[in-house]
Short mmCIF file of C-alpha atoms and ligand atoms in Angstrom, two decimals:
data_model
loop_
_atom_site.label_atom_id
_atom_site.label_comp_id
_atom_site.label_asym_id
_atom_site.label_seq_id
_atom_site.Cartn_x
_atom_site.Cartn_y
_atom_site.Cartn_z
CA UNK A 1 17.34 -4.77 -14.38
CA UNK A 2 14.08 -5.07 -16.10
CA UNK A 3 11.36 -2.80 -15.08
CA UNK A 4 9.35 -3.76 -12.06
CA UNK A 5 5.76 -1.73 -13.12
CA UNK A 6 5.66 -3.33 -16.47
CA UNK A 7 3.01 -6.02 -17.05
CA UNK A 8 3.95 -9.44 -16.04
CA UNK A 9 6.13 -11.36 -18.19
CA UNK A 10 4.04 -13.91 -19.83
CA UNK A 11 7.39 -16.57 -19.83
CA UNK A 12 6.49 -16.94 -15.68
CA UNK A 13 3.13 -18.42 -16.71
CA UNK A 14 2.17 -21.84 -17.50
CA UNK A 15 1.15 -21.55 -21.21
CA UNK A 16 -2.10 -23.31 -20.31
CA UNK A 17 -2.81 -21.12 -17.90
CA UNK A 18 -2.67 -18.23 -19.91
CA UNK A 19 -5.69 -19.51 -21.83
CA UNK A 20 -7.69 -20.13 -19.33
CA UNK A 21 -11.20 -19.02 -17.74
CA UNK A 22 -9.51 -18.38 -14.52
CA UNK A 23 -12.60 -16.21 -12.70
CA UNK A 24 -14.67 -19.72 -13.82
CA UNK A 25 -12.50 -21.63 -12.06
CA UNK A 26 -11.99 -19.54 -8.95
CA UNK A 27 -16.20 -19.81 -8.88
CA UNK A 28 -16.62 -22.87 -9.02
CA UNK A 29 -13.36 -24.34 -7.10
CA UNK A 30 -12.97 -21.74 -4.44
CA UNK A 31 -9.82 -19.63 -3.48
CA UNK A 32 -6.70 -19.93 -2.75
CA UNK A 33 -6.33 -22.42 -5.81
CA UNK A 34 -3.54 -24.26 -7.11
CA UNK A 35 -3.75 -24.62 -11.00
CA UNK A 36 -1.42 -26.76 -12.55
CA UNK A 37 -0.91 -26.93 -16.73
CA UNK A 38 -0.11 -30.93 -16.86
CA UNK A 39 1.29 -30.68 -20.42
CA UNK A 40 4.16 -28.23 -18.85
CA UNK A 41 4.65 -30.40 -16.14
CA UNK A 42 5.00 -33.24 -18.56
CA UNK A 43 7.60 -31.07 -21.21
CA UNK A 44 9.75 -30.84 -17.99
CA UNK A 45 9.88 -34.22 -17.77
CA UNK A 46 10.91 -34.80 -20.97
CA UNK A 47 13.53 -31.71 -21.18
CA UNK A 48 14.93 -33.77 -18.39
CA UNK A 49 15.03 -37.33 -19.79
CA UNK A 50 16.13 -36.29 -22.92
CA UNK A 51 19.23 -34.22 -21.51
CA UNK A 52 20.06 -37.25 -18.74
CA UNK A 53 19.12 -40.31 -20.73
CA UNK A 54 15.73 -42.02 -20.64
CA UNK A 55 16.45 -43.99 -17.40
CA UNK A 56 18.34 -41.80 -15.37
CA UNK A 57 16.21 -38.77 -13.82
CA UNK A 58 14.15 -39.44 -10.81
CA UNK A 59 11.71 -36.65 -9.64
CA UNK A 60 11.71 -35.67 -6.06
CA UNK A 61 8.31 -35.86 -5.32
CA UNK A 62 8.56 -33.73 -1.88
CA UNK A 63 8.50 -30.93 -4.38
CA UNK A 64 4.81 -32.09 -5.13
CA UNK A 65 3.23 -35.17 -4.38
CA UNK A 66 0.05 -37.05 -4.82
CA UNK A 67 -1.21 -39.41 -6.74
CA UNK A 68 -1.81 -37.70 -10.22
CA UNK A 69 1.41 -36.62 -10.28
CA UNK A 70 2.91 -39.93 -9.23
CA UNK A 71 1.18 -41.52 -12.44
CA UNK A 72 1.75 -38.46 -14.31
CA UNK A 73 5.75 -38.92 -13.44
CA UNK A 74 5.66 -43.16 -14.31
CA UNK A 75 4.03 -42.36 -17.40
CA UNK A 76 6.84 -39.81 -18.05
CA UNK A 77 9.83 -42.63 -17.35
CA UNK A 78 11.09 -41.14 -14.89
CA UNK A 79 12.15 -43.13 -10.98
CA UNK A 80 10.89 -41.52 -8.14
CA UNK A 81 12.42 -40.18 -4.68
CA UNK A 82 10.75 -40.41 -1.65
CA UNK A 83 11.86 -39.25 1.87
CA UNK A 84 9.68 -40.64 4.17
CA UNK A 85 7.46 -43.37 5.03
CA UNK A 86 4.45 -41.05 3.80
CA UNK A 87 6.27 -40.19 0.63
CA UNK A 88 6.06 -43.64 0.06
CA UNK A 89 3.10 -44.97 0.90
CA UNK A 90 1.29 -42.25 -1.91
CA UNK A 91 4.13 -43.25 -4.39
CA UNK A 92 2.78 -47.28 -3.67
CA UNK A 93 -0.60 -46.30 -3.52
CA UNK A 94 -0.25 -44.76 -7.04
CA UNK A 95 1.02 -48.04 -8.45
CA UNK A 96 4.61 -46.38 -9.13
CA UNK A 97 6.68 -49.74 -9.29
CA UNK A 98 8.79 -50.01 -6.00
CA UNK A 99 12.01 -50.91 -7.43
CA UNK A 100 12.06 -47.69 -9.16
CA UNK A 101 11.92 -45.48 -5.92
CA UNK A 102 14.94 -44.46 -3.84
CA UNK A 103 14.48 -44.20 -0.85
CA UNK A 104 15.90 -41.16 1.02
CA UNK A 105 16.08 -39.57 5.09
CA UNK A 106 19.08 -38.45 7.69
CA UNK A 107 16.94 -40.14 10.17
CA UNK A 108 14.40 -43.02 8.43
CA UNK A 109 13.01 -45.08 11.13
CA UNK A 110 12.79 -48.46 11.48
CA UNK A 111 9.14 -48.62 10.63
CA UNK A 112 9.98 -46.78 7.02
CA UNK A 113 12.97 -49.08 6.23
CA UNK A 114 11.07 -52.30 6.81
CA UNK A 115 8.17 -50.96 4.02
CA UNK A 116 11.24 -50.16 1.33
CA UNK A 117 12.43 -53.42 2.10
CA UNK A 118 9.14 -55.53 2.42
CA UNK A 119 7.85 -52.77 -0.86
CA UNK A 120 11.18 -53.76 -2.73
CA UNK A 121 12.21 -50.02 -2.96
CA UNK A 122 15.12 -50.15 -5.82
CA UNK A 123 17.56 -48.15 -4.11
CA UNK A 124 17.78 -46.87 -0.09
CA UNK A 125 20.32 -44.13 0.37
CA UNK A 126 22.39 -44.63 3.81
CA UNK A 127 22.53 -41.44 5.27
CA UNK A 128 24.17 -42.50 9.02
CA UNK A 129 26.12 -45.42 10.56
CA UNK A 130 23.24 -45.90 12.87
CA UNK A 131 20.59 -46.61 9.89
CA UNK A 132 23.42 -48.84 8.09
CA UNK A 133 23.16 -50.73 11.58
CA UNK A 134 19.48 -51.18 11.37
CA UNK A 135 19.33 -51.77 7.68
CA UNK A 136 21.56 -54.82 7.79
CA UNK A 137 19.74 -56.16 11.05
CA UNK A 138 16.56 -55.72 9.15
CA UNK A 139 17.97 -57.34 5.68
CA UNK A 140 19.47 -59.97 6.91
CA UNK A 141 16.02 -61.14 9.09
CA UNK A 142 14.06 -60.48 5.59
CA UNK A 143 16.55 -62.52 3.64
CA UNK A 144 17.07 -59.70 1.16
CA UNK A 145 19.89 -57.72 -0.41
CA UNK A 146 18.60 -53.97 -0.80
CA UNK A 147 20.94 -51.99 -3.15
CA UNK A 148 22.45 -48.73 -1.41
CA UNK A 149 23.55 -45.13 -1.99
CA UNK A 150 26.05 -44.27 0.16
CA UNK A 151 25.10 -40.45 1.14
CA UNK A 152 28.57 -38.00 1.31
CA UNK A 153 28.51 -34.59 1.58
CA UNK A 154 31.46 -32.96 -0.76
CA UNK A 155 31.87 -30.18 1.36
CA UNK A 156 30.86 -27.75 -1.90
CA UNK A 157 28.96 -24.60 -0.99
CA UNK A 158 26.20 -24.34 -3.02
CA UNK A 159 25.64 -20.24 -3.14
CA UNK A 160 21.98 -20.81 -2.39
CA UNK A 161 19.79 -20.27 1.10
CA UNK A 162 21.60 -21.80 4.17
CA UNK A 163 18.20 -23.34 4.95
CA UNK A 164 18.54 -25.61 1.55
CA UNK A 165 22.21 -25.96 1.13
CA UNK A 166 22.84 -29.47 2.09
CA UNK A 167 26.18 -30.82 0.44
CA UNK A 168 28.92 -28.48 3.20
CA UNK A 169 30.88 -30.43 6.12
CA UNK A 170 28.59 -29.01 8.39
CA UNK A 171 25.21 -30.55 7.12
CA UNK A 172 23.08 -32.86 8.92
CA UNK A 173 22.90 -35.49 5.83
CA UNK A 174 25.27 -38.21 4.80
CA UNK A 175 29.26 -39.18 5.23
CA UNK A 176 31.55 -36.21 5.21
CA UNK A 177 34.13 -36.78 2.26
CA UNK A 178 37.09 -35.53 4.57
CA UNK A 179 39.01 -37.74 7.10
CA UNK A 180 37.93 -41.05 5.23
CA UNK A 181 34.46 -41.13 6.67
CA UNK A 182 32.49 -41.57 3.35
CA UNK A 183 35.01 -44.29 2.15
CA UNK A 184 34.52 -46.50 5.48
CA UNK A 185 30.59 -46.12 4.94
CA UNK A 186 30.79 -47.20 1.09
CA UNK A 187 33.48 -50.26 2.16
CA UNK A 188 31.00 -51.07 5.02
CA UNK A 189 27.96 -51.69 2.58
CA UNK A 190 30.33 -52.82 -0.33
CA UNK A 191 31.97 -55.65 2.24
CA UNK A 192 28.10 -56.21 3.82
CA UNK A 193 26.96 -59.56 2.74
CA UNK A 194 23.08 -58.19 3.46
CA UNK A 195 24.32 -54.93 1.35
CA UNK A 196 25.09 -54.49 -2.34
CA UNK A 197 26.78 -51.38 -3.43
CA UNK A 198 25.00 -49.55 -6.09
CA UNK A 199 26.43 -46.25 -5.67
CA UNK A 200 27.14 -42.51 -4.24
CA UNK A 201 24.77 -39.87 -3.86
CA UNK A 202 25.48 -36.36 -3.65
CA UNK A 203 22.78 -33.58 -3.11
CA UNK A 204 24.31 -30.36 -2.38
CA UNK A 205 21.57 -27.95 -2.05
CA UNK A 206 18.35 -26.49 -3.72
CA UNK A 207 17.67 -23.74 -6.01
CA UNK A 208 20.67 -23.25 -7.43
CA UNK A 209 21.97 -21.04 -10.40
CA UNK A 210 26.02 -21.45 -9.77
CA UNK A 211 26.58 -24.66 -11.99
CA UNK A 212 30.09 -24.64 -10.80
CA UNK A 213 29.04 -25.84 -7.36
CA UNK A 214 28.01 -29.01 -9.54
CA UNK A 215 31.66 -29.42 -10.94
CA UNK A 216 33.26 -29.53 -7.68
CA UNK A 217 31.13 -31.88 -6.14
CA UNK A 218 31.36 -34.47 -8.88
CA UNK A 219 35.19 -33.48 -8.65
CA UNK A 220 35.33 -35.04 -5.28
CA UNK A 221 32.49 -37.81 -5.73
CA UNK A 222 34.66 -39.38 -8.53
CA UNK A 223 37.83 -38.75 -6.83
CA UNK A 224 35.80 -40.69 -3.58
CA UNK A 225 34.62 -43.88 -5.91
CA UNK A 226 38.56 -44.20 -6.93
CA UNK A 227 39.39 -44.47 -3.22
CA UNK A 228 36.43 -46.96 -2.94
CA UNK A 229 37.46 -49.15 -5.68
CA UNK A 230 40.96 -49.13 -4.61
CA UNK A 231 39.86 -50.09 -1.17
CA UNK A 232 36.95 -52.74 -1.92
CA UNK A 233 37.70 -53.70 -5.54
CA UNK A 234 34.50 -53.13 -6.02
CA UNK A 235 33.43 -50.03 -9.02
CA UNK A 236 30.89 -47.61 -8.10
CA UNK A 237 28.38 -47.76 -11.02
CA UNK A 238 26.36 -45.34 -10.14
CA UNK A 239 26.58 -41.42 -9.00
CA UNK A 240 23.47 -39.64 -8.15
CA UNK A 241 23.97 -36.11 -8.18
CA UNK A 242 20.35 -35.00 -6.34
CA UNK A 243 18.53 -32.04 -7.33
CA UNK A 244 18.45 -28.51 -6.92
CA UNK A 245 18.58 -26.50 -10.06
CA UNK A 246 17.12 -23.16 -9.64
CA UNK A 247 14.43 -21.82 -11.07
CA UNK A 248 12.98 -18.63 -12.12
CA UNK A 249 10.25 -17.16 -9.73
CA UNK A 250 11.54 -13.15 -10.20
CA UNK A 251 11.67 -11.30 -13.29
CA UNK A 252 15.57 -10.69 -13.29
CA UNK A 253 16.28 -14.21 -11.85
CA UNK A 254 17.55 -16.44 -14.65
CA UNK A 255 15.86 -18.97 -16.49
CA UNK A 256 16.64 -22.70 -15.36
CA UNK A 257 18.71 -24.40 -18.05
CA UNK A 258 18.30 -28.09 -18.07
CA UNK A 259 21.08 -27.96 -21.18
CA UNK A 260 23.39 -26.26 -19.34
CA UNK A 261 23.28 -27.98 -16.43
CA UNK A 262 23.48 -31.71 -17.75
CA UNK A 263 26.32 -30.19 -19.70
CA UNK A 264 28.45 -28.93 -16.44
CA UNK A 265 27.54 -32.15 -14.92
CA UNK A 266 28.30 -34.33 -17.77
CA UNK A 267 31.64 -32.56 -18.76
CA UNK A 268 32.68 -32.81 -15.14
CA UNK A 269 32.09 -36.15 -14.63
CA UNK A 270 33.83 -37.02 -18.05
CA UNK A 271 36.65 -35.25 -16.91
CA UNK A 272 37.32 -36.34 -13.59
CA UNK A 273 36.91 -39.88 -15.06
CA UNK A 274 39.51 -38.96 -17.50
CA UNK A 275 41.99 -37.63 -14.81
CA UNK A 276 41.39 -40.78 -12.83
CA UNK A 277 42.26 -42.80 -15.68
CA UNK A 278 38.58 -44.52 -15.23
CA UNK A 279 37.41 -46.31 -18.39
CA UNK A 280 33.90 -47.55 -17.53
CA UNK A 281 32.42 -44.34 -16.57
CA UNK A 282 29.35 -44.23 -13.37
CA UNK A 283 26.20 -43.97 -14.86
CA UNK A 284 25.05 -40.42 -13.79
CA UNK A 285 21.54 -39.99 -12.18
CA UNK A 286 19.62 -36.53 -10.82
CA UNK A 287 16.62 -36.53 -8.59
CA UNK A 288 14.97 -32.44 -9.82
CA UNK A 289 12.36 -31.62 -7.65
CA UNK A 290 11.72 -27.82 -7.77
CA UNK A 291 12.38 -27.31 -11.65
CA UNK A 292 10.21 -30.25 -12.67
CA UNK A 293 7.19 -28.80 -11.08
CA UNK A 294 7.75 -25.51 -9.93
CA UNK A 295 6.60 -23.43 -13.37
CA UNK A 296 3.90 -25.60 -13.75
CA UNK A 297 1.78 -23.58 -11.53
CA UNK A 298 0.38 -20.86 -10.08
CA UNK A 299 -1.71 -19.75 -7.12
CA UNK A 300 -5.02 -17.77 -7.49
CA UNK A 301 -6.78 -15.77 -4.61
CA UNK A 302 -9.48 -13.45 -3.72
CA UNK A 303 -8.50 -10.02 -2.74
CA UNK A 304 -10.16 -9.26 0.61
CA UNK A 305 -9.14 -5.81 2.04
CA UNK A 306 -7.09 -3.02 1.17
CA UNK A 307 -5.32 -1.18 3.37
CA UNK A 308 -3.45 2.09 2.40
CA UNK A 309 -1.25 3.47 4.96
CA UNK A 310 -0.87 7.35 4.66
CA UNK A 311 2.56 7.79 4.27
CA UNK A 312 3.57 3.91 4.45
CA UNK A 313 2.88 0.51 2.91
CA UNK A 314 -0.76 -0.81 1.29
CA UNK A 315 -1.21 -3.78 1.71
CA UNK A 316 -3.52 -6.01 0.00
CA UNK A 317 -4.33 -8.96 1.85
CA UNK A 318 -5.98 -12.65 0.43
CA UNK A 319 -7.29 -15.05 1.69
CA UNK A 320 -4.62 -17.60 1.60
CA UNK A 321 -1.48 -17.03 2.93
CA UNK A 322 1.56 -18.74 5.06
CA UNK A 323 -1.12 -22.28 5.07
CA UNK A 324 -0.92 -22.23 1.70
CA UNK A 325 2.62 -21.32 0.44
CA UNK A 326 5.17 -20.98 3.86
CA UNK A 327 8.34 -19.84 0.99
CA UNK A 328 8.10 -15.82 1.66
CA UNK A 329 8.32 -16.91 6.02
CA UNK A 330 10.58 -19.45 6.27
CA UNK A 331 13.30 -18.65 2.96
CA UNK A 332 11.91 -14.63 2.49
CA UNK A 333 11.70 -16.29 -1.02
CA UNK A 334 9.99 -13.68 -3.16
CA UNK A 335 7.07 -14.26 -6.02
CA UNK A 336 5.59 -11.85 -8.29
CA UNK A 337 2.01 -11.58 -9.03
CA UNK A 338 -0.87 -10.57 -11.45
CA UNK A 339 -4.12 -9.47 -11.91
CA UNK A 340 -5.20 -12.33 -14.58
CA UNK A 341 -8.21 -10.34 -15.23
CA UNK A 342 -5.96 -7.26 -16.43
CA UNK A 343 -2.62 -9.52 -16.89
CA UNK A 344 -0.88 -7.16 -20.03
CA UNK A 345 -0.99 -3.58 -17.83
CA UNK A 346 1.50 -1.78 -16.16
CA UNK A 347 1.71 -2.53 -12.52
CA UNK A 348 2.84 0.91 -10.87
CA UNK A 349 1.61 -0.38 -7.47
CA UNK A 350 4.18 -1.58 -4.92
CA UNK A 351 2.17 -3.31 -1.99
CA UNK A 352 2.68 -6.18 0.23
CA UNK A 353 0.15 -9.02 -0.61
CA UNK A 354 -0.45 -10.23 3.00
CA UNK A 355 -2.09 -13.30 4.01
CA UNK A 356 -4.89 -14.08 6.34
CA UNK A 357 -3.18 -15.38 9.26
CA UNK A 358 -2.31 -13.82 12.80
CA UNK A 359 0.76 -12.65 11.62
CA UNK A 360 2.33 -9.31 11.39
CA UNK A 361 5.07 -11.92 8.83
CA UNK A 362 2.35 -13.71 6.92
CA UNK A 363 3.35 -12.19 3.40
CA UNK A 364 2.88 -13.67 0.06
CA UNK A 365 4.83 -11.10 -1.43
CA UNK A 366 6.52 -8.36 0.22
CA UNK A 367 7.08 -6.13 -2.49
CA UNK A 368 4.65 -6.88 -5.17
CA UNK A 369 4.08 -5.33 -8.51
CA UNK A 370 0.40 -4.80 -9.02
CA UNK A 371 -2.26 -2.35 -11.26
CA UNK A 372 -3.34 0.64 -10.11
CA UNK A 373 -6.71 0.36 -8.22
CA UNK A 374 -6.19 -3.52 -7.11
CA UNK A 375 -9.99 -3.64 -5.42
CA UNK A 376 -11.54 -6.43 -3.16
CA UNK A 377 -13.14 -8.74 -5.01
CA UNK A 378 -10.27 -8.76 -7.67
CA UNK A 379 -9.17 -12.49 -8.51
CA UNK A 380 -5.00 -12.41 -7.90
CA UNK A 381 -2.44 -14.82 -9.17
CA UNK A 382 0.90 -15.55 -7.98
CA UNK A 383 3.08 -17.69 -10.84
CA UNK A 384 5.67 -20.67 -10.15
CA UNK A 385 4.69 -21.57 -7.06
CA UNK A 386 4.05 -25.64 -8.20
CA UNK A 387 6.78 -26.64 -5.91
CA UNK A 388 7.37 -26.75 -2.15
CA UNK A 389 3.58 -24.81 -2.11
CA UNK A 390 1.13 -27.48 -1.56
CA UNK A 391 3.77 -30.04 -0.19
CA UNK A 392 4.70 -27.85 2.57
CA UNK A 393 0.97 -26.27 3.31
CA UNK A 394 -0.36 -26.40 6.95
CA UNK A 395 -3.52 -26.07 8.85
CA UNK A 396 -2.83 -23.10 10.33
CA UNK A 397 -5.46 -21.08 12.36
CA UNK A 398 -7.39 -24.17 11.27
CA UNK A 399 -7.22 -22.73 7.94
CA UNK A 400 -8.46 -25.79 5.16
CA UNK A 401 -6.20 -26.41 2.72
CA UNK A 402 -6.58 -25.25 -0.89
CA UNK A 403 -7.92 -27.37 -3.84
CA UNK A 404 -5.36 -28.71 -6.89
CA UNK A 405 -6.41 -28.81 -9.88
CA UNK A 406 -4.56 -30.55 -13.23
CA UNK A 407 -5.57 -28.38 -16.64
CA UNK A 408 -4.89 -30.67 -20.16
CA UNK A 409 -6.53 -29.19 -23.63
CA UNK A 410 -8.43 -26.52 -21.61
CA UNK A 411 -10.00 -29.11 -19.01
CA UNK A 412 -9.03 -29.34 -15.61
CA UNK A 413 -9.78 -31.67 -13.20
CA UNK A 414 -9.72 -32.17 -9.25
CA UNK A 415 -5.93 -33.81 -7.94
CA UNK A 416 -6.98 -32.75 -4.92
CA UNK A 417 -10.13 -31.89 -3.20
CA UNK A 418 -10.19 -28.51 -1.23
CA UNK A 419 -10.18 -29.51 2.63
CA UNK A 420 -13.69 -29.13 4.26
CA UNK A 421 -14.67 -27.67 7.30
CA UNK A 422 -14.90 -31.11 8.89
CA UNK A 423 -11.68 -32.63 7.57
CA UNK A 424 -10.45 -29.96 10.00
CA UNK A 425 -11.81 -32.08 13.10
CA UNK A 426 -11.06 -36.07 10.81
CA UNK A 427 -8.16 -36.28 13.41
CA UNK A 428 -9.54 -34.18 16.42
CA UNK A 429 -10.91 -37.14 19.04
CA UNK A 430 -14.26 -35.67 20.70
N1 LLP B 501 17.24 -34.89 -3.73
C1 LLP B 501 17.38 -34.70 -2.42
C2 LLP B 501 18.12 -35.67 -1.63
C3 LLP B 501 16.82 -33.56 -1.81
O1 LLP B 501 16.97 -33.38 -0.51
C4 LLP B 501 16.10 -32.63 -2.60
C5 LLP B 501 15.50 -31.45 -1.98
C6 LLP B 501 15.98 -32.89 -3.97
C7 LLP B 501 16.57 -34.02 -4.51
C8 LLP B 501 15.22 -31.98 -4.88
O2 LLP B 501 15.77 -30.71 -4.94
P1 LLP B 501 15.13 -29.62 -5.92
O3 LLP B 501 15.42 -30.08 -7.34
O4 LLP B 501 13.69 -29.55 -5.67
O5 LLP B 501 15.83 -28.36 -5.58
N2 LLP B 501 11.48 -26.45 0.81
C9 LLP B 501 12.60 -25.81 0.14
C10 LLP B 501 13.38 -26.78 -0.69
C11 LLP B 501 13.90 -27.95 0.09
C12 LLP B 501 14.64 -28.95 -0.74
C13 LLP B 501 14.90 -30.19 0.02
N3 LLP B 501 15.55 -31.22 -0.74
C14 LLP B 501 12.09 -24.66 -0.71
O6 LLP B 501 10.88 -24.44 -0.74
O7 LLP B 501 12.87 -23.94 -1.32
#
């Protein structure tokens, strides 16, 4: 256990952000900020492509979206998964090249399966017999052949929140492995003349540190795309194994390992291939969200009020909140945070950072670490939270949404605006 009152470690932060003016920023972009350091966000990336190969990583862009980052991620080599029609639309509106997306949702509506197919989206992944209905309907009156994941669900635990665990029998996503279900989806689109076959997709869950959930699932993927080939004669070229590698957001969580982790996943897949007596080996693809983006940010606000209880919590409250990163409500996810100002000192103060909404559960962090003497006025920072921050951000208590800002060789510049007043009312019909 390290010690929770010594300084922040320095590893949580962007290096970029280390550097920076932050106080100049904060004046002149307003609070709560996003801050990203593009050149970590781009090393990610790259740790990525060079551990997977340079064509097989897509990023999962519901992690963190817009258009910046959509270029950012093309420039980078890397495909791109989208799960809605919206996801889309700013991954086409970025230029990304269409038949590098994969398209992903338990429940995509007709509307969003005609733009991957009119869009030429590279790969849809068929999460339901009703869609698979739709989608050949819809192919067949376009005259095209989309390419299709089948979605299965290994039935793997994934030791992670039950919130984000998404590969068990239970889920709402995808063909369950057991009683055949995944093999008469795959021989449904495999035998489809409107259908071609590219592959299976597996995503079992999200931040997760036991690799060994990995090695099952690709256990019974492979041992699925043997039953498939048997069945069809058709080989399954291609196994996405999704996302989800954790990340490290608490001093005694542990580091993400990219090595590690294309190692369990590589190693497993070579040897269930080997026990299946399978020569030309799937090509193996992973869709990281969270640990492509997550370090690559942090979160300043303003300190507002402080509130010392006699005898019970402080709490120092800023003005962002649940609007601006929902984690701590909906997962009790937990963050540390810093006083960039005074970022190398002890911080012997345990207080709950609390938010500005109307609610008593509106905590940033519940247990934070902070300096001694934490005052309003003081600029606060909260590292790692570039993923699932922004994406997932509301309006709440009409509460405009922060500004984003990209930093490269000391320079930032504006991803996205801060929300105004007025763009409050852009939807709100007099
Ligand atoms: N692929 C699929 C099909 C997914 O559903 C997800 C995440 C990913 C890839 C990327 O997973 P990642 O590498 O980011 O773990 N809002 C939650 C996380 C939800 C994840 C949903 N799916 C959070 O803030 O923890």
């Amino acid at each position: 256990m390290s010690d929770p009152a010594a300084p922040i470690d320095r590893a949580l932060i962007a290096p970029a952000l280390l550097d920076l003016d932050l106080e100049a920023l904060a004046a002149e972009y307003g609070t709560p900020l996003f801050v990203y350091d593009e050149d970590e966000l781009r090393s990610r990336c790259r740790e990525y492509t060079a551990h997977f190969g340079d064509d097989n990583v897509a990023y999962a862009s519901k992690a963190f979206l817009c258009r910046a980052m959509t270029r950012l991620v093309h420039e980078e080599g890397l495909h791109l998964d989208v799960a809605t029609g919206g996801e889309l639309h700013v991954g086409l509106q970025a230029a990304f090249p269409a038949d590098r997306m994969i398209l992903h949702g338990n429940n995509k509506s007709e509307d969003e399966l005609v733009a991957a197919l009119d869009a030429g989206v590279g790969r849809i992944v068929a999460d339901s017999f009703d869609e698979l209905d739709r989608l050949e309907r819809l192919a067949a009156e376009r005259g095209v052949v989309p390419r299709v994941l089948v979605r299965v669900t290994p039935g793997v635990e994934a030791h992670t929140h039950v919130f984000i665990e998404t590969g068990t029998e239970e889920s709402k996503f995808g063909f369950t492995v057991t009683e055949g279900v995944a093999l008469a989806a795959a021989a449904r689109v495999a035998e489809s003349p409107v259908l071609s076959l590219a592959g299976l997709h597996s995503h079992i869950g999200s931040q997760i540190y036991v690799l060994e959930s990995y090695r099952r699932a690709v256990e019974i993927v492979v041992g699925l795309a043997v039953e498939i080939t048997a069945a069809t004669g058709q080989a399954v070229e291609e196994l996405n194994l999704g996302g989800g590698l954790g990340v490290r957001y608490l001093l005694d969580d542990p580091e993400r390992d990219v090595a590690e982790y294309a190692k369990v996943l590589r190693g497993a897949l070579d040897d269930a291939c080997a026990a299946a007596r399978i020569t030309t080996k799937p090509r193996l693809m992973v869709e990281p969200g969270r640990s492509i983006v997550a370090q690559g940010a942090i979160t300043l606000y303003r300190v507002g009020t402080v509130k010392e209880i006699p005898g019970g919590p402080t709490y120092v409250a800023v003005d962002g909140g649940m609007s601006d990163n929902p984690r701590p409500v909906l997962y009790g996810a937990g963050y540390e945070a810093y006083l960039p100002a005074r970022i190398d000192e002890p911080r012997p103060l345990v207080a709950s950072i609390a938010g500005k909404h109307c609610e008593q559960g509106d905590l940033v962090v519940a247990d934070a670490h902070l300096p001694a003497g934490v005052a309003v006025g003081d600029l606060l920072a909260v590292p790692v939270t570039g993923a699932y921050g922004y994406s997932m951000a509301s309006n709440y208590n009409q509460v405009p949404r922060p500004a984003v800002l990209f930093v490269r060789e000391g320079r930032e510049r504006v991803v996205i605006r801060r929300e105004t007043l007025d763009d409050l009312l852009r939807l709100d019909e007099p």
